[in-house]
Short mmCIF file of C-alpha atoms and ligand atoms in Angstrom, two decimals:
data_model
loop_
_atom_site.label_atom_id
_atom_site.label_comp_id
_atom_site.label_asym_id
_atom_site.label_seq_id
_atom_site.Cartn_x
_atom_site.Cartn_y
_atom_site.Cartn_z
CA UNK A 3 99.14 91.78 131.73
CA UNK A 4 97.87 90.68 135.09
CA UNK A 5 98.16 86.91 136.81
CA UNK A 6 96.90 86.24 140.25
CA UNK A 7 93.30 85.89 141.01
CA UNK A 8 93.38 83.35 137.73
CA UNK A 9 95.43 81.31 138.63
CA UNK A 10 97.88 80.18 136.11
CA UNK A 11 95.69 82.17 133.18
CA UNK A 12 96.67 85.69 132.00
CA UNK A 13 93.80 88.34 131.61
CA UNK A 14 95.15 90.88 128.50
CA UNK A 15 93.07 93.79 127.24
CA UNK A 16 93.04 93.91 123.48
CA UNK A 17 92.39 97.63 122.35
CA UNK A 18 90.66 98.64 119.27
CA UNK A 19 92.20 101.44 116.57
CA UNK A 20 91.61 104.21 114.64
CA UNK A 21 93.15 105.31 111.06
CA UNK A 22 93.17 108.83 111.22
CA UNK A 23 95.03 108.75 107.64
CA UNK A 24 95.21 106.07 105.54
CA UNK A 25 96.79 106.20 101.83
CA UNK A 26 96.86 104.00 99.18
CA UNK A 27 100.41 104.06 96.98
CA UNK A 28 99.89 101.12 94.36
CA UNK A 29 98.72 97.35 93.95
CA UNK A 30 101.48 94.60 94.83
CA UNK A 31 101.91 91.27 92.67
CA UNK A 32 100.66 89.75 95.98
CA UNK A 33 97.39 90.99 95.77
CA UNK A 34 98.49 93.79 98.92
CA UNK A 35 97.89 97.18 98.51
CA UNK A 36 101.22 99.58 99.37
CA UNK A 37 100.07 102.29 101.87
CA UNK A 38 100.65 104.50 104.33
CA UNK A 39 98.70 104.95 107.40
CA UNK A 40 98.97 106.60 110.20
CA UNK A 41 96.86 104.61 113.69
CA UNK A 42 95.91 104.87 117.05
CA UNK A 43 94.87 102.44 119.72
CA UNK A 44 92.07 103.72 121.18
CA UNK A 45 90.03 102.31 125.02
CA UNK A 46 87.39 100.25 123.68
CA UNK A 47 88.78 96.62 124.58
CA UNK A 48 88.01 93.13 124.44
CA UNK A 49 89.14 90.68 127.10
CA UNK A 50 91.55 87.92 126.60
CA UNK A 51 91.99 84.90 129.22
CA UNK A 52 94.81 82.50 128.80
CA UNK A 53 94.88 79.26 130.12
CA UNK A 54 97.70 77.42 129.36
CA UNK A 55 97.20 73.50 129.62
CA UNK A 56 99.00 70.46 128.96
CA UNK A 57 96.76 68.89 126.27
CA UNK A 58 98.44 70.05 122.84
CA UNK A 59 94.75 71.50 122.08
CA UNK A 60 93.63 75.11 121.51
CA UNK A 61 90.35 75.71 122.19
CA UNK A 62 88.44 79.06 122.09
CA UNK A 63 85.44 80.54 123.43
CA UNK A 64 84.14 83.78 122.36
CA UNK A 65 81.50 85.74 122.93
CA UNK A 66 80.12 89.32 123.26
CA UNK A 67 80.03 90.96 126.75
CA UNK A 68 77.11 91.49 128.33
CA UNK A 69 74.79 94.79 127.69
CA UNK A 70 76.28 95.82 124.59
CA UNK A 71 73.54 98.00 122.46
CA UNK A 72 72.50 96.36 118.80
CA UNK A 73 73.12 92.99 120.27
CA UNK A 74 70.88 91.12 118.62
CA UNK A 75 72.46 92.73 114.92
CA UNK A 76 76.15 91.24 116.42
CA UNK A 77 77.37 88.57 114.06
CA UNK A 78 78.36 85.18 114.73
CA UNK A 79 81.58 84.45 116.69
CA UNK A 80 84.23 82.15 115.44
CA UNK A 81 85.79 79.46 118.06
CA UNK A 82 87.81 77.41 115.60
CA UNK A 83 90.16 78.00 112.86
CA UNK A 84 87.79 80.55 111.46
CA UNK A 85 89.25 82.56 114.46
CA UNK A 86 92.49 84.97 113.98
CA UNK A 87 93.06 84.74 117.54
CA UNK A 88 92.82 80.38 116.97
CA UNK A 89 94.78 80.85 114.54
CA UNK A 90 97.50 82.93 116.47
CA UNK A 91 97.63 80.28 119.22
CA UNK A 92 98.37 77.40 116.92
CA UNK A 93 101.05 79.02 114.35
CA UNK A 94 102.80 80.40 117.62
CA UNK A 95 102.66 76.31 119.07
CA UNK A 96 103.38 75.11 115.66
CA UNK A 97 106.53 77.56 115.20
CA UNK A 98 108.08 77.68 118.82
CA UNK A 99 107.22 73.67 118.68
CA UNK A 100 105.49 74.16 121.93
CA UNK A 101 104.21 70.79 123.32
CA UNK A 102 101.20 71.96 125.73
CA UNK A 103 97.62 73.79 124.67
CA UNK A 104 95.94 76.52 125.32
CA UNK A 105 92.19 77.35 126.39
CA UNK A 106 91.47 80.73 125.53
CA UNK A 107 88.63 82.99 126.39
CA UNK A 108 87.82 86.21 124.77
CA UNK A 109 85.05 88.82 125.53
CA UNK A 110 84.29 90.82 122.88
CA UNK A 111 83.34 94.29 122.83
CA UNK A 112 84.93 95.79 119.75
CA UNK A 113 82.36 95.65 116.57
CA UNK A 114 83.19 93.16 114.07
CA UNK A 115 83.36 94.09 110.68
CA UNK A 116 84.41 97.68 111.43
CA UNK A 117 87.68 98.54 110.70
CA UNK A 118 88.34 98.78 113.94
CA UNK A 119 90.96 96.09 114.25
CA UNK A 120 89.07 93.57 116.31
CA UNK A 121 90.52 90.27 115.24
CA UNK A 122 93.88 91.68 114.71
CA UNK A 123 93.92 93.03 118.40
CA UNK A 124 92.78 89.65 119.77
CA UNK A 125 95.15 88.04 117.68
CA UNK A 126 98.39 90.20 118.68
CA UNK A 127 97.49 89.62 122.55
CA UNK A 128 97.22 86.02 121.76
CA UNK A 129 100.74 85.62 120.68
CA UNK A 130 102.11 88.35 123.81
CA UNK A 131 99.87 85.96 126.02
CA UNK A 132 101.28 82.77 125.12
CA UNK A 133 104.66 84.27 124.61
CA UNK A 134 105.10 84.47 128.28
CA UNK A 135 102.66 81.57 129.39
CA UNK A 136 104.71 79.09 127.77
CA UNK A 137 107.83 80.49 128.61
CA UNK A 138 109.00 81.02 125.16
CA UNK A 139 110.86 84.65 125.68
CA UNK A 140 110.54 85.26 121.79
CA UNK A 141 111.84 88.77 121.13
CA UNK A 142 109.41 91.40 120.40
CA UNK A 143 110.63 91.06 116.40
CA UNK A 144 110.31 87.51 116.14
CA UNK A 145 106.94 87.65 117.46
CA UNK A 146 106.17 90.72 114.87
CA UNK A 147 107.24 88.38 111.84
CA UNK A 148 104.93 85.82 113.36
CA UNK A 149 102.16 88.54 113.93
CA UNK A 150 102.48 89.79 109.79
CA UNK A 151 101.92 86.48 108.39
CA UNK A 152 98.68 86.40 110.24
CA UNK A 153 97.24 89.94 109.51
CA UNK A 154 98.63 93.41 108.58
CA UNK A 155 97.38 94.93 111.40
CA UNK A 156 98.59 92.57 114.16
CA UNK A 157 102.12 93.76 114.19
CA UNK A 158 100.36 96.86 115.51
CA UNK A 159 98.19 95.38 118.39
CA UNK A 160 101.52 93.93 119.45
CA UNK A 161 103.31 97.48 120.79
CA UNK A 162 99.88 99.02 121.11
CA UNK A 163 101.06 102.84 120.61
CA UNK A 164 100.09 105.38 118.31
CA UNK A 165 102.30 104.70 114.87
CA UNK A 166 102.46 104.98 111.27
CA UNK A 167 102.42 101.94 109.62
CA UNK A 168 103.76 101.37 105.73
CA UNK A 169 103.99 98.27 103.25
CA UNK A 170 101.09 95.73 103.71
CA UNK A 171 101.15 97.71 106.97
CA UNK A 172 103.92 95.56 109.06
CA UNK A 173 106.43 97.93 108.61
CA UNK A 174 105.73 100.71 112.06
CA UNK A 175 107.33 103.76 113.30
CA UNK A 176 106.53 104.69 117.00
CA UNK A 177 105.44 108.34 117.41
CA UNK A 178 104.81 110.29 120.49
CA UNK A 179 101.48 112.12 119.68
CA UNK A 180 98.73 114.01 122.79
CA UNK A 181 96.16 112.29 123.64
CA UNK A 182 92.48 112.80 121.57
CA UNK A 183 89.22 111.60 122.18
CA UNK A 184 86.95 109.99 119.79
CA UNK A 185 83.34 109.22 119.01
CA UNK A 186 82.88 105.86 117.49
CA UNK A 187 80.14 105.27 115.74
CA UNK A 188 79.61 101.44 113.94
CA UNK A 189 76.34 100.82 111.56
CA UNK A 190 74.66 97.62 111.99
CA UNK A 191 75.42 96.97 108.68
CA UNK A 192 79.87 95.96 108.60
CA UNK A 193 82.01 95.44 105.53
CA UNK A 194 84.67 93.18 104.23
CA UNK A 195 87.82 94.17 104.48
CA UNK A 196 88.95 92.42 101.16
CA UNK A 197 85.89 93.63 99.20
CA UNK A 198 86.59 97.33 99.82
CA UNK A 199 89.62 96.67 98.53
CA UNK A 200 89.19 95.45 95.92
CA UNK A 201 86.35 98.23 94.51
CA UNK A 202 89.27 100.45 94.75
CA UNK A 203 90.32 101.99 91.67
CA UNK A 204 93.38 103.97 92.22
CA UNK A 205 93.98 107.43 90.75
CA UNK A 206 96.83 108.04 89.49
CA UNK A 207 99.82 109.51 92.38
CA UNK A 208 99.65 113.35 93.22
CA UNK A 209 101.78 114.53 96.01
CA UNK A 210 99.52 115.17 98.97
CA UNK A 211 100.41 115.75 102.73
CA UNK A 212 100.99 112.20 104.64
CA UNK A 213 100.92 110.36 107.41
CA UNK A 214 104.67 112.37 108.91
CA UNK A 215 103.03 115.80 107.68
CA UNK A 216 99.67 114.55 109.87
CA UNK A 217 101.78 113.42 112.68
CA UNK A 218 104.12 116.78 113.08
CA UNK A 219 100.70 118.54 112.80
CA UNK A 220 99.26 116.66 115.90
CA UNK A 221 102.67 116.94 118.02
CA UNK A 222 102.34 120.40 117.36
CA UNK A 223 98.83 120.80 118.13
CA UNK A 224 98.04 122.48 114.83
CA UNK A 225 94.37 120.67 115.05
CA UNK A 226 92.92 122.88 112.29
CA UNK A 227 95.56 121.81 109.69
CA UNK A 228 95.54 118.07 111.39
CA UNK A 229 91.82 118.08 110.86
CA UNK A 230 91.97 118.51 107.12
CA UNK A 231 94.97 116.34 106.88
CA UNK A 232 93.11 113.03 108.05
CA UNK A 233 91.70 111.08 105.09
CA UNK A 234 91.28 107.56 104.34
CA UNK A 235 91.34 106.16 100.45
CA UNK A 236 89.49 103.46 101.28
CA UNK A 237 86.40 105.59 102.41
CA UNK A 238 85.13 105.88 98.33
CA UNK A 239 85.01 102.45 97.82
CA UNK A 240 83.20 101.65 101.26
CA UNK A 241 80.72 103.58 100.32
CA UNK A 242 80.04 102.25 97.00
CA UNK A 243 79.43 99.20 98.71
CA UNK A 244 77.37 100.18 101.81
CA UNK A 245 75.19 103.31 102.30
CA UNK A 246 75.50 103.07 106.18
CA UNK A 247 78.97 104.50 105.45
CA UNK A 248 77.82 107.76 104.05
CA UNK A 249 74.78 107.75 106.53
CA UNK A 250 77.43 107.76 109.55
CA UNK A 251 79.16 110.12 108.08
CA UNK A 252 76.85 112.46 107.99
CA UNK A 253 75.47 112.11 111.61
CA UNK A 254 79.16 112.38 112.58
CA UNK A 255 79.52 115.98 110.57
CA UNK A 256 79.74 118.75 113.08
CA UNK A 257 80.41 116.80 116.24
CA UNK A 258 83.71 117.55 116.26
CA UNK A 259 86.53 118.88 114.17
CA UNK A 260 86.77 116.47 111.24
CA UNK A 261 84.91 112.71 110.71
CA UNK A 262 86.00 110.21 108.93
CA UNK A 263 85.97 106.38 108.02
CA UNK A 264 88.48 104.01 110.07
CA UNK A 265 90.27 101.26 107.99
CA UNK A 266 88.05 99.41 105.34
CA UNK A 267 84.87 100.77 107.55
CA UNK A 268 82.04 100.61 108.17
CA UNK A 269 82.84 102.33 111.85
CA UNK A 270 83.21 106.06 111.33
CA UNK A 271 84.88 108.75 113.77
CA UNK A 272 84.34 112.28 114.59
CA UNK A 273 87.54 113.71 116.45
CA UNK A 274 86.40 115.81 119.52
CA UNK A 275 88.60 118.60 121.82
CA UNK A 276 87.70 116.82 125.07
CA UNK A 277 86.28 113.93 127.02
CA UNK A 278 83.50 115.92 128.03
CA UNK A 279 82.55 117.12 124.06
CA UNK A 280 83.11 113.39 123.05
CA UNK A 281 80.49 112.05 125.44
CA UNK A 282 78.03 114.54 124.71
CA UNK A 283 78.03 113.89 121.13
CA UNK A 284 77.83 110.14 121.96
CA UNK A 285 74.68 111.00 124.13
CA UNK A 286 73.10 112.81 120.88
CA UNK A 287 74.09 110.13 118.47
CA UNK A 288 72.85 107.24 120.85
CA UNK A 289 69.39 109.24 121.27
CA UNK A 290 69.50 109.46 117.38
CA UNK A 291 70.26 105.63 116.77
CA UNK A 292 73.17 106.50 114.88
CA UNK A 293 73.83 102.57 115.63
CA UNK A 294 76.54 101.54 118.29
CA UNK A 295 77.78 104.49 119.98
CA UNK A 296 81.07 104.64 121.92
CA UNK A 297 83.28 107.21 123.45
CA UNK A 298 86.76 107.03 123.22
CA UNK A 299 90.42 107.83 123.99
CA UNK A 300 93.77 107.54 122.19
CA UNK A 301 95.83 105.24 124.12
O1 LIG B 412 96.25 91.35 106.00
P1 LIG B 412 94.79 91.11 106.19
O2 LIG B 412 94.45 89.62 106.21
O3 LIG B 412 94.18 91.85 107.31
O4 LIG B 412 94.10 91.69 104.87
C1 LIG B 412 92.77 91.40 104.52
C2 LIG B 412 92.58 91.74 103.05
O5 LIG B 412 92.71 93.15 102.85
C3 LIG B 412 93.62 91.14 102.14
O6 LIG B 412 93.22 89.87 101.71
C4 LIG B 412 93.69 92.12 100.99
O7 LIG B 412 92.62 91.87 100.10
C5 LIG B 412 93.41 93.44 101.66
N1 LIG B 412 94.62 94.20 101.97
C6 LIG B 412 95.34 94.79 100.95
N2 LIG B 412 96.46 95.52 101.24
C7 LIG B 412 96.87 95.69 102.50
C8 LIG B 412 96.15 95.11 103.57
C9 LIG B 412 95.03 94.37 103.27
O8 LIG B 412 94.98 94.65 99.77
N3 LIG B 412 97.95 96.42 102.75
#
């Protein structure tokens, strides 16, 4: 987190992440789904500023950064309630019974929609933001209670380290893993999170290698066996609901040693050996209009 040339505002970068496995146990009576998963943050980030004020107001002002491709396809940005990040700010005043505001500033670069963990991300670096600029010293699992009422993901964004996450997806254990680079590749065409899950029709359980079998495989560097471990049960239903899906896919295939789906989609992956072979293939699927192109490390 850096403070200085702002003043008395904190500038946070809020990464984006991958699922390179994500498994679906069973349906909760709370609507959740059970799973397994095993994520990444990876360097595509959006910029949080944090302005803390005495007004007991939080406003927000979003908006895409300059000279991203496919702008004019970007949807709409939230500044209000309809905003995870708004949303973060208040329940963190409301809770810690903070009497002061916040303006907040965020500059978006990860694609909405994607399963990418955009709003989650923004979210999670509201709540480590405001944690410090109003003083409040929460403790790291205080904050991650806070963080899993708002999202499933944004107990995640709050360590920011490569981890597999269980139960609604709250429930993390750290892992040490090498670093990998990524192509990203997001349609113009996103999906709901909630709608792909609920087209899923779960078959019934057979014993299949997991998120600790995919994790010992990438510690070990076995990249072959990690390759065909990644999967993602959420990748049927997406694309029942959206051909861009299976389109991406397939542009992906052969660009590196596996592709997949991230999260509910629609942004796919391809996982490359280097820096150098991740670019490249970002270069061919940019020239091919594969939609918004990025490459990208693990963090
Ligand atoms: O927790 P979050 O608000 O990100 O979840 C969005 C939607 O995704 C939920 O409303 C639910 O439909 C679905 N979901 C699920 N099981 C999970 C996580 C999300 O069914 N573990």
């Amino acid at each position: 987190m850096r403070r200085g040339e702002l003043g008395d505002a904190f500038e946070l970068s809020c990464p984006a992440k991958l699922n390179l496995l994500l498994q679906i146990q069973a349906r909760r009576s709370d609507g959740y789904h059970e799973l397994e998963t095993l994520m990444v943050p990876v360097a595509i980030f959006d910029t949080l500023e944090f302005r803390s004020r005495s007004e007991e107001r939080i406003s927000l002002r979003c908006r895409w950064a300059a000279g991203l491709p496919a702008r004019d396809a970007a949807p709409m940005l939230p500044e209000g309630p309809a905003n995870l990040a708004w949303r973060a700010a208040e329940r963190l005043r409301e809770a810690a019974g903070v009497s002061a505001g916040a303006a907040l500033q965020l500059t978006k670069r990860i694609p909405a929609a994607a399963g990418l963990g955009g709003a989650s991300s923004d979210a999670a670096g509201v709540l480590l933001a405001a944690n410090r600029a109003w003083g409040l010293h929460w403790p790291q699992a205080r904050l991650a209670e806070l963080a899993a009422e708002l999202g499933s993901d944004v107990p995640f964004f709050l360590r920011r380290r490569p981890a597999i996450a269980r139960g609604r997806g709250e429930r993390l254990e750290e892992l040490r893993l090498p670093r990998m680079h990524f192509v990203i590749v997001k349609p113009a065409e996103g999906l709901s999170t909630a709608e792909v899950y609920g087209r899923l029709s779960l078959s019934p359980m057979r014993s299949r290698r997991g998120a600790v079998a995919l994790a010992a495989d990438l510690a070990q560097g076995d990249a072959p066996r990690a390759a065909r471990t990644m999967n993602n049960d959420l990748e049927p239903p997406a694309r029942e609901l959206s051909g861009a899906v299976e389109k991406t896919l397939e542009a992906l295939q052969g660009t590196g040693m596996v592709a997949r789906m991230s999260g509910s989609g629609t942004a796919c992956f391809a996982w490359c050996r280097t820096a150098k072979e991740a670019r490249r293939a970002a270069r061919r699927l940019r020239a091919m209009r594969a939609g918004e192109v990025h490459a990208a490390a693990s963090l």
